[in-house]
Amino acid sequence: MSQKLKTQIGIIGAGPAGLMLAHFLDKMGIESIVLENKSRDYVENRIRAGLLEQNTVDYLKEIDVADNLLEKGLLHEGVNFSFDGERIHIPFGELTGGRNITIYGQRFVVRDLIRTRLERGGEIRFEAEATKITDIDADQPKIYFTEDGEEKILECDFVAACDGYHGVGRETLPTESYRRHDIHYPFSWLGIMANAAPSSDELIYSYHKDGFALLSYRSPTVSRLYLQVDNDDDIDNWSDDRIWDNLHKRLAYTGWTLNEGEITQKGITPMRSYMIDHMQHKKLFVAGDAAHIVPPTGGKGLNLAVADVKIMSKAFEDFYKNNSTEKLDNYSSDAMRRVWRAQGFSNFMTTQFHKQYEHGSYEYLLQKANFDYIAMSTAMKTTVAENYVGLKHI
Ligand code: APR
Ligand code: PHB
């Protein structure tokens, strides 16, 4: 006989979506249990992007999990765009009424969320793999999971599938309940972590005839840099020297030099978008990468996951406090507005800054003209800035 547990909200996944949801619910006095199939150590050491929108920073403050972020996070009040060696600056705060971004590695956000959840007596069951979700059209949906080799059941009022692209949540939605969209870009990113003092105090996105490059960083002594490579490229083709040579070339700017250092991690990830256009069915609600992935060019992945569960948490609060299902019924449509905006901005940043067409072609000249327009137009700079730091409301 499988051991049975019970809670109000069964959350699958201890990534940013699942953990933020658990904290939001905790502040509302709503019980939840988080099921995570990996170990705590694994989850806390996954290297991901590290760009936090203003809303995400504000939410972490709201749930009182921002101490480390405010101490160690790197506030960015602008960003640099380069195109064929020309460089412009976009001042976020000046154009958005003081809204900015903070660079703080996702793994550190996850560590802070896990630590405070456990310190506050909240439950996270690590190495507990959800294998199926049943009864989503009944009063008490069930999450079957395996833990310590045993099958167990978590009965709940609602299931929040925050289990990423490979989870069981999306797979449990009836396929006829949503339409899926997939975009595969004809290039990938080679990312490195290097013990090199960043050469710029703000990010640099650079179009170059040999390919895109991005300068970011994690601390005053650790740089995070990316290079556009072909989809069929292999990391073994990229010696440290070749990586640095390309970074120097693609980020070159008069009077500016790029600091080098020991490369401590490197890897290639494809650039893609996917999404489903309806993120719920009966008592199952899906959030984050389980419902959508955007290319990292706009830095939206984590922030979109957090935005989904902020909406979801308010819907659960409305149900328990006001016995209303209106916000639950509207969860998907409410979340979709921001998902589509993030898809749009990420697609714009990706197509604008990656080498795809020969110099002199119509498509290349259009990229150049778009860059020149950003350079000359305060209105366009403001559009870029408000999307980059994240729209306060949508
Ligand atoms: N049972 C339990 N846990 C699961 C299962 C399962 N069957 N399947 C997946 N998980 C866990 C994963 O191990 C992971 O820890 O769900 C979590 C999902 O977390 P993320 O993939 O980080 O997704 P999300 O919380 O939506 O955050 C999106 O994370 O992956 C990055 O780039 C992405 O920045 C974006 C952010
Ligand atoms: C990062 O710091 O990892 C980063 C920053 C901005 C992006 C993508 C990744 O657009």
Short mmCIF file of N, CA and C in Angstrom, two decimals, residues 230-327:
data_model
loop_
_atom_site.label_atom_id
_atom_site.label_comp_id
_atom_site.label_asym_id
_atom_site.label_seq_id
_atom_site.Cartn_x
_atom_site.Cartn_y
_atom_site.Cartn_z
N ASP A 230 27.91 27.48 -34.68
CA ASP A 230 26.97 26.72 -35.49
C ASP A 230 26.31 25.63 -34.64
N ASN A 231 25.08 25.26 -35.06
CA ASN A 231 24.35 24.24 -34.29
C ASN A 231 25.07 22.91 -34.23
N ASP A 232 25.84 22.61 -35.32
CA ASP A 232 26.50 21.29 -35.31
C ASP A 232 27.93 21.38 -34.79
N ASP A 233 28.27 22.53 -34.16
CA ASP A 233 29.63 22.67 -33.64
C ASP A 233 29.80 21.82 -32.39
N ASP A 234 31.07 21.60 -32.04
CA ASP A 234 31.37 20.76 -30.87
C ASP A 234 32.33 21.51 -29.95
N ILE A 235 32.11 21.43 -28.68
CA ILE A 235 32.95 22.18 -27.71
C ILE A 235 34.41 21.77 -27.85
N ASP A 236 34.68 20.54 -28.32
CA ASP A 236 36.08 20.11 -28.48
C ASP A 236 36.79 20.88 -29.60
N ASN A 237 36.00 21.55 -30.44
CA ASN A 237 36.62 22.36 -31.51
C ASN A 237 37.10 23.71 -30.99
N TRP A 238 36.77 23.99 -29.72
CA TRP A 238 37.01 25.34 -29.18
C TRP A 238 38.02 25.32 -28.04
N SER A 239 39.31 25.52 -28.44
CA SER A 239 40.35 25.66 -27.41
C SER A 239 40.13 26.98 -26.68
N ASP A 240 40.74 27.11 -25.52
CA ASP A 240 40.62 28.38 -24.80
C ASP A 240 41.15 29.54 -25.65
N ASP A 241 42.28 29.30 -26.34
CA ASP A 241 42.84 30.38 -27.18
C ASP A 241 41.86 30.80 -28.27
N ARG A 242 41.24 29.80 -28.90
CA ARG A 242 40.30 30.13 -29.98
C ARG A 242 39.11 30.91 -29.43
N ILE A 243 38.65 30.54 -28.24
CA ILE A 243 37.53 31.25 -27.60
C ILE A 243 37.93 32.70 -27.35
N TRP A 244 39.07 32.91 -26.74
CA TRP A 244 39.48 34.29 -26.42
C TRP A 244 39.74 35.10 -27.70
N ASP A 245 40.36 34.46 -28.70
CA ASP A 245 40.59 35.19 -29.96
C ASP A 245 39.28 35.71 -30.54
N ASN A 246 38.26 34.85 -30.52
CA ASN A 246 36.96 35.26 -31.08
C ASN A 246 36.28 36.30 -30.22
N LEU A 247 36.41 36.18 -28.91
CA LEU A 247 35.79 37.18 -28.03
C LEU A 247 36.45 38.54 -28.24
N HIS A 248 37.78 38.55 -28.35
CA HIS A 248 38.48 39.83 -28.60
C HIS A 248 37.99 40.46 -29.90
N LYS A 249 37.89 39.64 -30.92
CA LYS A 249 37.52 40.15 -32.26
C LYS A 249 36.09 40.66 -32.26
N ARG A 250 35.16 39.87 -31.67
CA ARG A 250 33.73 40.21 -31.80
C ARG A 250 33.29 41.32 -30.85
N LEU A 251 34.07 41.53 -29.77
CA LEU A 251 33.72 42.57 -28.81
C LEU A 251 34.60 43.82 -28.96
N ALA A 252 35.46 43.80 -29.98
CA ALA A 252 36.44 44.89 -30.15
C ALA A 252 35.77 46.26 -30.20
N TYR A 253 36.40 47.23 -29.53
CA TYR A 253 35.89 48.60 -29.55
C TYR A 253 37.08 49.51 -29.27
N THR A 254 37.17 50.60 -30.01
CA THR A 254 38.32 51.50 -29.90
C THR A 254 38.56 51.92 -28.46
N GLY A 255 39.77 51.74 -27.99
CA GLY A 255 40.15 52.20 -26.66
C GLY A 255 39.67 51.29 -25.53
N TRP A 256 39.21 50.09 -25.89
CA TRP A 256 38.67 49.17 -24.87
C TRP A 256 39.36 47.82 -25.04
N THR A 257 39.70 47.17 -23.92
CA THR A 257 40.31 45.83 -24.04
C THR A 257 39.53 44.83 -23.20
N LEU A 258 39.57 43.57 -23.63
CA LEU A 258 38.88 42.49 -22.93
C LEU A 258 39.88 41.76 -22.03
N ASN A 259 39.55 41.62 -20.74
CA ASN A 259 40.43 40.88 -19.82
C ASN A 259 40.28 39.39 -20.03
N GLU A 260 41.36 38.65 -20.05
CA GLU A 260 41.31 37.19 -20.14
C GLU A 260 41.55 36.59 -18.76
N GLY A 261 41.30 35.30 -18.63
CA GLY A 261 41.55 34.59 -17.38
C GLY A 261 41.30 33.10 -17.58
N GLU A 262 41.51 32.32 -16.53
CA GLU A 262 41.31 30.88 -16.62
C GLU A 262 39.84 30.56 -16.87
N ILE A 263 39.61 29.77 -17.92
CA ILE A 263 38.23 29.34 -18.21
C ILE A 263 37.93 28.14 -17.31
N THR A 264 36.90 28.28 -16.48
CA THR A 264 36.58 27.22 -15.51
C THR A 264 35.40 26.35 -15.95
N GLN A 265 34.64 26.83 -16.95
CA GLN A 265 33.51 26.03 -17.44
C GLN A 265 33.18 26.49 -18.84
N LYS A 266 32.89 25.55 -19.74
CA LYS A 266 32.45 25.93 -21.09
C LYS A 266 31.47 24.87 -21.60
N GLY A 267 30.51 25.36 -22.40
CA GLY A 267 29.51 24.44 -22.95
C GLY A 267 28.72 25.11 -24.06
N ILE A 268 28.07 24.28 -24.90
CA ILE A 268 27.29 24.80 -26.02
C ILE A 268 25.81 24.47 -25.81
N THR A 269 24.95 25.47 -25.95
CA THR A 269 23.50 25.23 -25.83
C THR A 269 22.81 25.80 -27.07
N PRO A 270 21.78 25.06 -27.57
CA PRO A 270 21.08 25.54 -28.77
C PRO A 270 20.19 26.73 -28.44
N MET A 271 19.89 27.50 -29.44
CA MET A 271 19.00 28.65 -29.26
C MET A 271 17.63 28.27 -29.80
N ARG A 272 16.64 28.29 -28.94
CA ARG A 272 15.31 27.87 -29.38
C ARG A 272 14.23 28.55 -28.55
N SER A 273 13.04 28.54 -29.11
CA SER A 273 11.84 28.98 -28.39
C SER A 273 10.84 27.85 -28.49
N TYR A 274 10.09 27.64 -27.41
CA TYR A 274 8.91 26.79 -27.55
C TYR A 274 7.89 27.36 -26.56
N MET A 275 6.63 27.07 -26.81
CA MET A 275 5.60 27.42 -25.84
C MET A 275 4.32 26.66 -26.14
N ILE A 276 3.51 26.51 -25.12
CA ILE A 276 2.15 26.01 -25.31
C ILE A 276 1.23 27.19 -25.00
N ASP A 277 0.11 27.25 -25.71
CA ASP A 277 -0.72 28.46 -25.58
C ASP A 277 -1.85 28.31 -24.57
N HIS A 278 -1.86 27.22 -23.82
CA HIS A 278 -2.83 27.09 -22.71
C HIS A 278 -2.14 26.28 -21.62
N MET A 279 -2.01 26.86 -20.45
CA MET A 279 -1.10 26.31 -19.42
C MET A 279 -1.86 25.69 -18.24
N GLN A 280 -3.08 25.21 -18.49
CA GLN A 280 -3.84 24.61 -17.39
C GLN A 280 -4.90 23.67 -17.94
N HIS A 281 -5.30 22.75 -17.08
CA HIS A 281 -6.46 21.91 -17.40
C HIS A 281 -7.04 21.40 -16.07
N LYS A 282 -8.30 21.76 -15.83
CA LYS A 282 -8.96 21.36 -14.56
C LYS A 282 -8.09 21.78 -13.37
N LYS A 283 -7.58 20.85 -12.60
CA LYS A 283 -6.85 21.25 -11.38
C LYS A 283 -5.33 21.18 -11.54
N LEU A 284 -4.90 21.10 -12.79
CA LEU A 284 -3.46 21.08 -13.10
C LEU A 284 -3.06 22.42 -13.72
N PHE A 285 -2.04 23.04 -13.13
CA PHE A 285 -1.54 24.35 -13.62
C PHE A 285 -0.05 24.22 -13.91
N VAL A 286 0.37 24.70 -15.06
CA VAL A 286 1.76 24.53 -15.52
C VAL A 286 2.43 25.89 -15.56
N ALA A 287 3.70 25.94 -15.18
CA ALA A 287 4.42 27.23 -15.14
C ALA A 287 5.89 27.05 -15.52
N GLY A 288 6.49 28.15 -15.96
CA GLY A 288 7.93 28.16 -16.24
C GLY A 288 8.32 27.38 -17.48
N ASP A 289 9.53 26.80 -17.42
CA ASP A 289 10.03 26.08 -18.59
C ASP A 289 9.13 24.92 -18.99
N ALA A 290 8.28 24.46 -18.07
CA ALA A 290 7.32 23.39 -18.42
C ALA A 290 6.36 23.88 -19.50
N ALA A 291 6.18 25.20 -19.57
CA ALA A 291 5.21 25.78 -20.52
C ALA A 291 5.86 26.58 -21.63
N HIS A 292 7.08 27.05 -21.40
CA HIS A 292 7.69 27.91 -22.42
C HIS A 292 9.20 28.02 -22.19
N ILE A 293 9.92 28.15 -23.29
CA ILE A 293 11.35 28.43 -23.24
C ILE A 293 11.63 29.52 -24.27
N VAL A 294 12.42 30.49 -23.89
CA VAL A 294 12.82 31.54 -24.84
C VAL A 294 14.34 31.51 -24.97
N PRO A 295 14.90 31.98 -26.09
CA PRO A 295 16.36 32.03 -26.19
C PRO A 295 16.89 33.00 -25.14
N PRO A 296 18.08 32.76 -24.59
CA PRO A 296 18.58 33.56 -23.46
C PRO A 296 18.97 35.00 -23.82
N THR A 297 18.84 35.36 -25.10
CA THR A 297 19.29 36.69 -25.54
C THR A 297 18.60 37.83 -24.79
N GLY A 298 17.38 37.58 -24.33
CA GLY A 298 16.68 38.64 -23.61
C GLY A 298 16.74 38.46 -22.10
N GLY A 299 17.37 37.35 -21.66
CA GLY A 299 17.49 37.08 -20.23
C GLY A 299 16.16 36.87 -19.54
N LYS A 300 15.19 36.25 -20.22
CA LYS A 300 13.82 36.18 -19.71
C LYS A 300 13.46 34.88 -19.01
N GLY A 301 14.23 33.80 -19.17
CA GLY A 301 13.81 32.47 -18.71
C GLY A 301 13.35 32.44 -17.27
N LEU A 302 14.23 32.79 -16.35
CA LEU A 302 13.89 32.73 -14.93
C LEU A 302 12.75 33.71 -14.63
N ASN A 303 12.84 34.90 -15.19
CA ASN A 303 11.87 35.96 -14.87
C ASN A 303 10.47 35.60 -15.31
N LEU A 304 10.36 34.90 -16.45
CA LEU A 304 9.05 34.48 -16.93
C LEU A 304 8.47 33.39 -16.02
N ALA A 305 9.35 32.51 -15.54
CA ALA A 305 8.90 31.44 -14.63
C ALA A 305 8.34 32.06 -13.34
N VAL A 306 9.04 33.06 -12.85
CA VAL A 306 8.60 33.74 -11.62
C VAL A 306 7.30 34.50 -11.85
N ALA A 307 7.19 35.12 -13.00
CA ALA A 307 5.96 35.88 -13.32
C ALA A 307 4.75 34.94 -13.38
N ASP A 308 4.94 33.75 -13.98
CA ASP A 308 3.84 32.78 -14.04
C ASP A 308 3.33 32.45 -12.64
N VAL A 309 4.23 32.13 -11.74
CA VAL A 309 3.80 31.64 -10.42
C VAL A 309 3.30 32.77 -9.53
N LYS A 310 3.69 33.99 -9.84
CA LYS A 310 3.11 35.13 -9.10
C LYS A 310 1.61 35.20 -9.40
N ILE A 311 1.29 35.04 -10.70
CA ILE A 311 -0.12 35.04 -11.11
C ILE A 311 -0.84 33.83 -10.52
N MET A 312 -0.17 32.68 -10.58
CA MET A 312 -0.79 31.45 -10.08
C MET A 312 -1.08 31.55 -8.57
N SER A 313 -0.12 32.12 -7.83
CA SER A 313 -0.29 32.21 -6.37
C SER A 313 -1.49 33.09 -6.02
N LYS A 314 -1.67 34.17 -6.77
CA LYS A 314 -2.82 35.07 -6.50
C LYS A 314 -4.13 34.36 -6.82
N ALA A 315 -4.08 33.49 -7.82
CA ALA A 315 -5.29 32.74 -8.17
C ALA A 315 -5.65 31.75 -7.07
N PHE A 316 -4.65 31.09 -6.52
CA PHE A 316 -4.92 30.16 -5.41
C PHE A 316 -5.41 30.93 -4.18
N GLU A 317 -4.82 32.10 -3.95
CA GLU A 317 -5.24 32.91 -2.80
C GLU A 317 -6.71 33.31 -2.94
N ASP A 318 -7.08 33.69 -4.19
CA ASP A 318 -8.48 34.10 -4.43
C ASP A 318 -9.42 32.93 -4.17
N PHE A 319 -8.96 31.72 -4.51
CA PHE A 319 -9.81 30.53 -4.31
C PHE A 319 -10.02 30.26 -2.83
N TYR A 320 -8.91 30.24 -2.08
CA TYR A 320 -9.02 29.86 -0.67
C TYR A 320 -9.63 30.96 0.19
N LYS A 321 -9.35 32.23 -0.18
CA LYS A 321 -9.82 33.32 0.69
C LYS A 321 -11.21 33.81 0.29
N ASN A 322 -11.51 33.77 -1.01
CA ASN A 322 -12.78 34.32 -1.48
C ASN A 322 -13.67 33.28 -2.15
N ASN A 323 -13.21 32.03 -2.10
CA ASN A 323 -13.98 30.94 -2.72
C ASN A 323 -14.35 31.25 -4.17
N SER A 324 -13.40 31.90 -4.85
CA SER A 324 -13.64 32.28 -6.25
C SER A 324 -12.67 31.53 -7.16
N THR A 325 -13.15 31.10 -8.30
CA THR A 325 -12.27 30.43 -9.28
C THR A 325 -11.99 31.34 -10.47
N GLU A 326 -12.40 32.61 -10.37
CA GLU A 326 -12.22 33.49 -11.53
C GLU A 326 -10.75 33.62 -11.94
N LYS A 327 -9.88 33.88 -10.98
CA LYS A 327 -8.47 34.04 -11.33
C LYS A 327 -7.84 32.71 -11.76
#
